[in-house]
Amino acid sequence: MHFYEQAADILRRLEQHQGSIKTLTIGNRDLAGDDKRRMYALICETLKYASVLAQVVQASGVLDGRIRGINMRLALTMAHDMLISRGGLQRRGASIELNKAFEKFKPKLRAKLDALIAEAGVRSAAELVPAELRDESVTLRHVRVNLLAASVEQVIAAFEKEHYKLVECAERSEIAQELPAKSRRFMRDPDLADLLVFPSGTDLHAHPLYVDGSIILQDKASCMPAHVVKPRPGSTALDACAAPGNKTSHMVSLMGNKGSVFAFDKNGRRLDTLVQLTDKAQCRIIKAQCADFLDIDPLDPLYASVEYALLDPSCSGSGIVNRFDALVDSYVALAHGQGQGQEQRNKPANMRLENLAEFQTLVVLHAMRFPSVHRVSYSTCSVHVEENEAVVAAVLKAQDEFGLAPASEVIPTWPRRGLAQGGLSEKQAACVVRTLPEDGTNGFFVAGFVREQPADIENTRRQLAERRELQQAQENSIGEVPDKRERHAAKAKGQDRLAGMERQQQQQQPPQKKKKTENSSSVNFLPGRRARSVVTAAPAVSRGSASSKSKKRAKNSK
């Protein structure tokens, strides 16, 4: 493929959520080294101007068939360079024939763009871009040191050799002033020992330390869950909704590649991304499985030694302020004829929030059924109480084996704590963490749970049996619906009904007298056999299927 065809293909993959902007450009192995930065710039700017360029392209006649092989994605990338970029159409790596054919439409394209500018009463095409896509991200650049590849001191020394200056800051409120944009200054994070902080906008994607996996570019808030769950070296942990894998690799980093980590994700393509990213991070103890976590049998002997569970399930994403996410969301919404997607993402309907909260609650409760699990972290990139404090309150009410981890064990130096809303008291809210964009991070929420009494194996076995019966009834009822679209609707209603019935059953169970225990990992139990996970024999990362519903596909990675 020539350069613009490659760009169009990246737009297609972004539409289908097959990767992030940087993964598909800077991390694209099909692009030559010199072309990565060029492609990255073109994709970002095309996405930024997409809503404007789409109107120009449609009105110009470019897509009427006179140019062989042209489509909207290809036309958007070429129209950007022709009308917006100072250098015009790129020649290196491009098709000379296609460039010549597209140049013939330049007068019509330019005339339509000028007309749009005049109609809007602005001075340039840049002013036609939606405001949320123009604003640069104000979040600081956080760099997590991959302890599997280097120590924090080694990474600091490497940056200092490149004339970066390590600074200190006594007051948290002065961090942004100590790290002005475009400066070569950085500092240790005051809360997380394996994190460094750089000025907003610092781009390290081509830096040798990032390329070789010594550093991970990860928002600070996203680094908190692994520090809350605190898996010890040599132990066994799980990541329930693991892809794309940064939190998974963070756990492995803290464990020193000693022990094992089960990583579950039901999306095969996203799991492929996890395998690639964790392999780059030199992780050697991950068993990645293409499976829905809720289909995993916690009583399967395969998971008998799991002590730690990191849970970061699907959420509304209302806390994300990353400009790249806004660019992709806006483009995807445009491609599917839905208008701008930012407002839909930041203001989800109440029904969607309720459905998400029910799912999130089920994920946490399911993790707590693993008999040896004694520490759980729950996190979202949401600012909504319904997905955060309310979910924590629902989990505490639905069971009595786990309680909240004390504030002293949940990023104790971080000042912004939870809200006494959604069913949490002031004391409980102080045990959870919130972050906001004004803190230099994305909006985020983290809670920790610790086991307070031994697992009730018989109760777990009974709950799993009841869930299987409900699922079977749901599947039988859906199978009777002939129309495919109606079957999907029936399945969604059945899942909601299943969650509601489970919640009702949990509330009807008589409370048990709490009994403290220091170590629940030695509890004996009988294995259940609902859906035995199949794990390949790869020494590093493996994939398998956890149930007959999951895809039976496996991949070995060293």
PDB file of N, CA and C in Angstrom, residues 261-323:
ATOM      1  N   VAL A 261      -0.133 -14.595  36.665  1.00  0.00           N
ATOM      2  CA  VAL A 261      -1.254 -13.659  36.532  1.00  0.00           C
ATOM      3  C   VAL A 261      -2.186 -14.180  35.449  1.00  0.00           C
ATOM      4  N   PHE A 262      -3.445 -14.427  35.799  1.00  0.00           N
ATOM      5  CA  PHE A 262      -4.473 -14.768  34.819  1.00  0.00           C
ATOM      6  C   PHE A 262      -5.078 -13.469  34.294  1.00  0.00           C
ATOM      7  N   ALA A 263      -5.068 -13.306  32.981  1.00  0.00           N
ATOM      8  CA  ALA A 263      -5.619 -12.102  32.358  1.00  0.00           C
ATOM      9  C   ALA A 263      -6.767 -12.498  31.448  1.00  0.00           C
ATOM     10  N   PHE A 264      -7.963 -11.997  31.739  1.00  0.00           N
ATOM     11  CA  PHE A 264      -9.166 -12.357  30.985  1.00  0.00           C
ATOM     12  C   PHE A 264      -9.659 -11.170  30.155  1.00  0.00           C
ATOM     13  N   ASP A 265     -10.057 -11.441  28.931  1.00  0.00           N
ATOM     14  CA  ASP A 265     -10.784 -10.462  28.124  1.00  0.00           C
ATOM     15  C   ASP A 265     -11.550 -11.233  27.055  1.00  0.00           C
ATOM     16  N   LYS A 266     -12.803 -10.892  26.866  1.00  0.00           N
ATOM     17  CA  LYS A 266     -13.633 -11.646  25.923  1.00  0.00           C
ATOM     18  C   LYS A 266     -13.473 -11.187  24.481  1.00  0.00           C
ATOM     19  N   ASN A 267     -12.749 -10.076  24.274  1.00  0.00           N
ATOM     20  CA  ASN A 267     -12.523  -9.565  22.925  1.00  0.00           C
ATOM     21  C   ASN A 267     -11.176 -10.070  22.419  1.00  0.00           C
ATOM     22  N   GLY A 268     -11.201 -10.925  21.408  1.00  0.00           N
ATOM     23  CA  GLY A 268      -9.981 -11.541  20.911  1.00  0.00           C
ATOM     24  C   GLY A 268      -8.980 -10.539  20.363  1.00  0.00           C
ATOM     25  N   ARG A 269      -9.458  -9.512  19.655  1.00  0.00           N
ATOM     26  CA  ARG A 269      -8.542  -8.528  19.085  1.00  0.00           C
ATOM     27  C   ARG A 269      -7.859  -7.723  20.185  1.00  0.00           C
ATOM     28  N   ARG A 270      -8.637  -7.340  21.192  1.00  0.00           N
ATOM     29  CA  ARG A 270      -8.048  -6.596  22.307  1.00  0.00           C
ATOM     30  C   ARG A 270      -7.054  -7.478  23.065  1.00  0.00           C
ATOM     31  N   LEU A 271      -7.350  -8.756  23.138  1.00  0.00           N
ATOM     32  CA  LEU A 271      -6.430  -9.663  23.827  1.00  0.00           C
ATOM     33  C   LEU A 271      -5.121  -9.784  23.048  1.00  0.00           C
ATOM     34  N   ASP A 272      -5.203  -9.745  21.720  1.00  0.00           N
ATOM     35  CA  ASP A 272      -3.981  -9.748  20.916  1.00  0.00           C
ATOM     36  C   ASP A 272      -3.110  -8.538  21.265  1.00  0.00           C
ATOM     37  N   THR A 273      -3.765  -7.390  21.471  1.00  0.00           N
ATOM     38  CA  THR A 273      -3.028  -6.183  21.859  1.00  0.00           C
ATOM     39  C   THR A 273      -2.351  -6.388  23.206  1.00  0.00           C
ATOM     40  N   LEU A 274      -3.071  -7.010  24.150  1.00  0.00           N
ATOM     41  CA  LEU A 274      -2.490  -7.296  25.461  1.00  0.00           C
ATOM     42  C   LEU A 274      -1.250  -8.175  25.328  1.00  0.00           C
ATOM     43  N   VAL A 275      -1.342  -9.205  24.511  1.00  0.00           N
ATOM     44  CA  VAL A 275      -0.212 -10.112  24.324  1.00  0.00           C
ATOM     45  C   VAL A 275       1.001  -9.343  23.791  1.00  0.00           C
ATOM     46  N   GLN A 276       0.766  -8.455  22.822  1.00  0.00           N
ATOM     47  CA  GLN A 276       1.864  -7.696  22.238  1.00  0.00           C
ATOM     48  C   GLN A 276       2.480  -6.741  23.243  1.00  0.00           C
ATOM     49  N   LEU A 277       1.626  -5.993  23.961  1.00  0.00           N
ATOM     50  CA  LEU A 277       2.139  -4.998  24.899  1.00  0.00           C
ATOM     51  C   LEU A 277       2.862  -5.635  26.078  1.00  0.00           C
ATOM     52  N   THR A 278       2.310  -6.714  26.610  1.00  0.00           N
ATOM     53  CA  THR A 278       2.961  -7.343  27.758  1.00  0.00           C
ATOM     54  C   THR A 278       4.226  -8.094  27.354  1.00  0.00           C
ATOM     55  N   ASP A 279       4.269  -8.557  26.115  1.00  0.00           N
ATOM     56  CA  ASP A 279       5.497  -9.177  25.623  1.00  0.00           C
ATOM     57  C   ASP A 279       6.593  -8.121  25.503  1.00  0.00           C
ATOM     58  N   LYS A 280       6.234  -6.939  25.000  1.00  0.00           N
ATOM     59  CA  LYS A 280       7.195  -5.833  24.907  1.00  0.00           C
ATOM     60  C   LYS A 280       7.694  -5.436  26.291  1.00  0.00           C
ATOM     61  N   ALA A 281       6.803  -5.545  27.306  1.00  0.00           N
ATOM     62  CA  ALA A 281       7.174  -5.191  28.678  1.00  0.00           C
ATOM     63  C   ALA A 281       7.931  -6.311  29.389  1.00  0.00           C
ATOM     64  N   GLN A 282       8.260  -7.378  28.670  1.00  0.00           N
ATOM     65  CA  GLN A 282       9.063  -8.497  29.187  1.00  0.00           C
ATOM     66  C   GLN A 282       8.338  -9.298  30.272  1.00  0.00           C
ATOM     67  N   CYS A 283       7.003  -9.293  30.223  1.00  0.00           N
ATOM     68  CA  CYS A 283       6.218 -10.083  31.180  1.00  0.00           C
ATOM     69  C   CYS A 283       6.312 -11.562  30.796  1.00  0.00           C
ATOM     70  N   ARG A 284       6.561 -12.420  31.792  1.00  0.00           N
ATOM     71  CA  ARG A 284       6.760 -13.839  31.518  1.00  0.00           C
ATOM     72  C   ARG A 284       5.825 -14.740  32.328  1.00  0.00           C
ATOM     73  N   ILE A 285       4.902 -14.156  33.072  1.00  0.00           N
ATOM     74  CA  ILE A 285       4.086 -14.988  33.961  1.00  0.00           C
ATOM     75  C   ILE A 285       2.586 -14.827  33.690  1.00  0.00           C
ATOM     76  N   ILE A 286       2.232 -14.239  32.544  1.00  0.00           N
ATOM     77  CA  ILE A 286       0.822 -13.976  32.247  1.00  0.00           C
ATOM     78  C   ILE A 286       0.208 -15.149  31.491  1.00  0.00           C
ATOM     79  N   LYS A 287      -0.961 -15.573  31.930  1.00  0.00           N
ATOM     80  CA  LYS A 287      -1.767 -16.556  31.211  1.00  0.00           C
ATOM     81  C   LYS A 287      -3.017 -15.817  30.727  1.00  0.00           C
ATOM     82  N   ALA A 288      -2.964 -15.349  29.483  1.00  0.00           N
ATOM     83  CA  ALA A 288      -4.047 -14.547  28.920  1.00  0.00           C
ATOM     84  C   ALA A 288      -5.094 -15.452  28.294  1.00  0.00           C
ATOM     85  N   GLN A 289      -6.357 -15.270  28.677  1.00  0.00           N
ATOM     86  CA  GLN A 289      -7.430 -16.139  28.208  1.00  0.00           C
ATOM     87  C   GLN A 289      -8.553 -15.324  27.562  1.00  0.00           C
ATOM     88  N   CYS A 290      -8.935 -15.746  26.365  1.00  0.00           N
ATOM     89  CA  CYS A 290     -10.043 -15.103  25.663  1.00  0.00           C
ATOM     90  C   CYS A 290     -11.340 -15.636  26.269  1.00  0.00           C
ATOM     91  N   ALA A 291     -11.873 -14.918  27.242  1.00  0.00           N
ATOM     92  CA  ALA A 291     -13.029 -15.414  27.988  1.00  0.00           C
ATOM     93  C   ALA A 291     -13.731 -14.270  28.689  1.00  0.00           C
ATOM     94  N   ASP A 292     -15.027 -14.432  28.865  1.00  0.00           N
ATOM     95  CA  ASP A 292     -15.818 -13.523  29.690  1.00  0.00           C
ATOM     96  C   ASP A 292     -15.555 -13.898  31.151  1.00  0.00           C
ATOM     97  N   PHE A 293     -15.075 -12.953  31.936  1.00  0.00           N
ATOM     98  CA  PHE A 293     -14.723 -13.243  33.320  1.00  0.00           C
ATOM     99  C   PHE A 293     -15.893 -13.821  34.097  1.00  0.00           C
ATOM    100  N   LEU A 294     -17.101 -13.392  33.791  1.00  0.00           N
ATOM    101  CA  LEU A 294     -18.275 -13.882  34.519  1.00  0.00           C
ATOM    102  C   LEU A 294     -18.574 -15.344  34.205  1.00  0.00           C
ATOM    103  N   ASP A 295     -17.957 -15.883  33.145  1.00  0.00           N
ATOM    104  CA  ASP A 295     -18.130 -17.296  32.816  1.00  0.00           C
ATOM    105  C   ASP A 295     -17.074 -18.186  33.473  1.00  0.00           C
ATOM    106  N   ILE A 296     -16.110 -17.569  34.115  1.00  0.00           N
ATOM    107  CA  ILE A 296     -15.042 -18.340  34.770  1.00  0.00           C
ATOM    108  C   ILE A 296     -15.566 -18.930  36.076  1.00  0.00           C
ATOM    109  N   ASP A 297     -15.292 -20.215  36.296  1.00  0.00           N
ATOM    110  CA  ASP A 297     -15.717 -20.897  37.524  1.00  0.00           C
ATOM    111  C   ASP A 297     -14.689 -20.626  38.624  1.00  0.00           C
ATOM    112  N   PRO A 298     -15.049 -19.859  39.648  1.00  0.00           N
ATOM    113  CA  PRO A 298     -14.082 -19.550  40.707  1.00  0.00           C
ATOM    114  C   PRO A 298     -13.673 -20.763  41.535  1.00  0.00           C
ATOM    115  N   LEU A 299     -14.458 -21.859  41.453  1.00  0.00           N
ATOM    116  CA  LEU A 299     -14.120 -23.064  42.203  1.00  0.00           C
ATOM    117  C   LEU A 299     -13.280 -24.050  41.397  1.00  0.00           C
ATOM    118  N   ASP A 300     -12.941 -23.681  40.158  1.00  0.00           N
ATOM    119  CA  ASP A 300     -12.061 -24.517  39.354  1.00  0.00           C
ATOM    120  C   ASP A 300     -10.688 -24.584  40.036  1.00  0.00           C
ATOM    121  N   PRO A 301     -10.134 -25.788  40.227  1.00  0.00           N
ATOM    122  CA  PRO A 301      -8.814 -25.911  40.870  1.00  0.00           C
ATOM    123  C   PRO A 301      -7.721 -25.100  40.183  1.00  0.00           C
ATOM    124  N   LEU A 302      -7.917 -24.784  38.904  1.00  0.00           N
ATOM    125  CA  LEU A 302      -6.922 -23.993  38.193  1.00  0.00           C
ATOM    126  C   LEU A 302      -6.683 -22.652  38.875  1.00  0.00           C
ATOM    127  N   TYR A 303      -7.729 -22.126  39.544  1.00  0.00           N
ATOM    128  CA  TYR A 303      -7.630 -20.807  40.169  1.00  0.00           C
ATOM    129  C   TYR A 303      -7.576 -20.896  41.693  1.00  0.00           C
ATOM    130  N   ALA A 304      -7.219 -22.062  42.202  1.00  0.00           N
ATOM    131  CA  ALA A 304      -7.245 -22.272  43.644  1.00  0.00           C
ATOM    132  C   ALA A 304      -6.283 -21.363  44.393  1.00  0.00           C
ATOM    133  N   SER A 305      -5.196 -20.950  43.740  1.00  0.00           N
ATOM    134  CA  SER A 305      -4.183 -20.161  44.435  1.00  0.00           C
ATOM    135  C   SER A 305      -4.306 -18.664  44.186  1.00  0.00           C
ATOM    136  N   VAL A 306      -5.349 -18.226  43.456  1.00  0.00           N
ATOM    137  CA  VAL A 306      -5.496 -16.800  43.159  1.00  0.00           C
ATOM    138  C   VAL A 306      -5.782 -16.033  44.449  1.00  0.00           C
ATOM    139  N   GLU A 307      -4.917 -15.088  44.774  1.00  0.00           N
ATOM    140  CA  GLU A 307      -5.044 -14.311  46.006  1.00  0.00           C
ATOM    141  C   GLU A 307      -5.427 -12.858  45.763  1.00  0.00           C
ATOM    142  N   TYR A 308      -5.127 -12.338  44.566  1.00  0.00           N
ATOM    143  CA  TYR A 308      -5.340 -10.920  44.282  1.00  0.00           C
ATOM    144  C   TYR A 308      -6.162 -10.770  43.001  1.00  0.00           C
ATOM    145  N   ALA A 309      -7.077  -9.806  43.007  1.00  0.00           N
ATOM    146  CA  ALA A 309      -7.918  -9.569  41.827  1.00  0.00           C
ATOM    147  C   ALA A 309      -7.948  -8.077  41.515  1.00  0.00           C
ATOM    148  N   LEU A 310      -7.528  -7.730  40.309  1.00  0.00           N
ATOM    149  CA  LEU A 310      -7.596  -6.352  39.830  1.00  0.00           C
ATOM    150  C   LEU A 310      -8.775  -6.252  38.877  1.00  0.00           C
ATOM    151  N   LEU A 311      -9.708  -5.358  39.173  1.00  0.00           N
ATOM    152  CA  LEU A 311     -10.944  -5.241  38.405  1.00  0.00           C
ATOM    153  C   LEU A 311     -11.077  -3.822  37.868  1.00  0.00           C
ATOM    154  N   ASP A 312     -11.062  -3.701  36.561  1.00  0.00           N
ATOM    155  CA  ASP A 312     -11.255  -2.410  35.907  1.00  0.00           C
ATOM    156  C   ASP A 312     -12.250  -2.624  34.766  1.00  0.00           C
ATOM    157  N   PRO A 313     -13.523  -2.881  35.100  1.00  0.00           N
ATOM    158  CA  PRO A 313     -14.515  -3.252  34.079  1.00  0.00           C
ATOM    159  C   PRO A 313     -14.950  -2.071  33.223  1.00  0.00           C
ATOM    160  N   SER A 314     -15.703  -2.377  32.185  1.00  0.00           N
ATOM    161  CA  SER A 314     -16.219  -1.345  31.284  1.00  0.00           C
ATOM    162  C   SER A 314     -16.957  -0.280  32.074  1.00  0.00           C
ATOM    163  N   CYS A 315     -16.769   0.964  31.659  1.00  0.00           N
ATOM    164  CA  CYS A 315     -17.456   2.073  32.337  1.00  0.00           C
ATOM    165  C   CYS A 315     -17.810   3.135  31.308  1.00  0.00           C
ATOM    166  N   SER A 316     -18.390   4.225  31.769  1.00  0.00           N
ATOM    167  CA  SER A 316     -18.825   5.285  30.857  1.00  0.00           C
ATOM    168  C   SER A 316     -17.669   6.061  30.264  1.00  0.00           C
ATOM    169  N   GLY A 317     -16.488   6.001  30.904  1.00  0.00           N
ATOM    170  CA  GLY A 317     -15.340   6.755  30.410  1.00  0.00           C
ATOM    171  C   GLY A 317     -15.473   8.249  30.597  1.00  0.00           C
ATOM    172  N   SER A 318     -16.364   8.663  31.502  1.00  0.00           N
ATOM    173  CA  SER A 318     -16.651  10.090  31.666  1.00  0.00           C
ATOM    174  C   SER A 318     -15.483  10.875  32.246  1.00  0.00           C
ATOM    175  N   GLY A 319     -14.480  10.185  32.800  1.00  0.00           N
ATOM    176  CA  GLY A 319     -13.338  10.896  33.362  1.00  0.00           C
ATOM    177  C   GLY A 319     -12.211  11.129  32.377  1.00  0.00           C
ATOM    178  N   ILE A 320     -12.301  10.542  31.189  1.00  0.00           N
ATOM    179  CA  ILE A 320     -11.210  10.638  30.224  1.00  0.00           C
ATOM    180  C   ILE A 320     -11.175  12.029  29.610  1.00  0.00           C
ATOM    181  N   VAL A 321     -10.027  12.667  29.691  1.00  0.00           N
ATOM    182  CA  VAL A 321      -9.869  13.989  29.079  1.00  0.00           C
ATOM    183  C   VAL A 321      -8.815  13.953  27.981  1.00  0.00           C
ATOM    184  N   ASN A 322      -8.319  12.773  27.667  1.00  0.00           N
ATOM    185  CA  ASN A 322      -7.287  12.626  26.659  1.00  0.00           C
ATOM    186  C   ASN A 322      -7.793  13.111  25.303  1.00  0.00           C
ATOM    187  N   ARG A 323      -7.070  14.007  24.699  1.00  0.00           N
ATOM    188  CA  ARG A 323      -7.488  14.585  23.431  1.00  0.00           C
ATOM    189  C   ARG A 323      -7.575  13.536  22.336  1.00  0.00           C
TER     190      ARG A 323
END
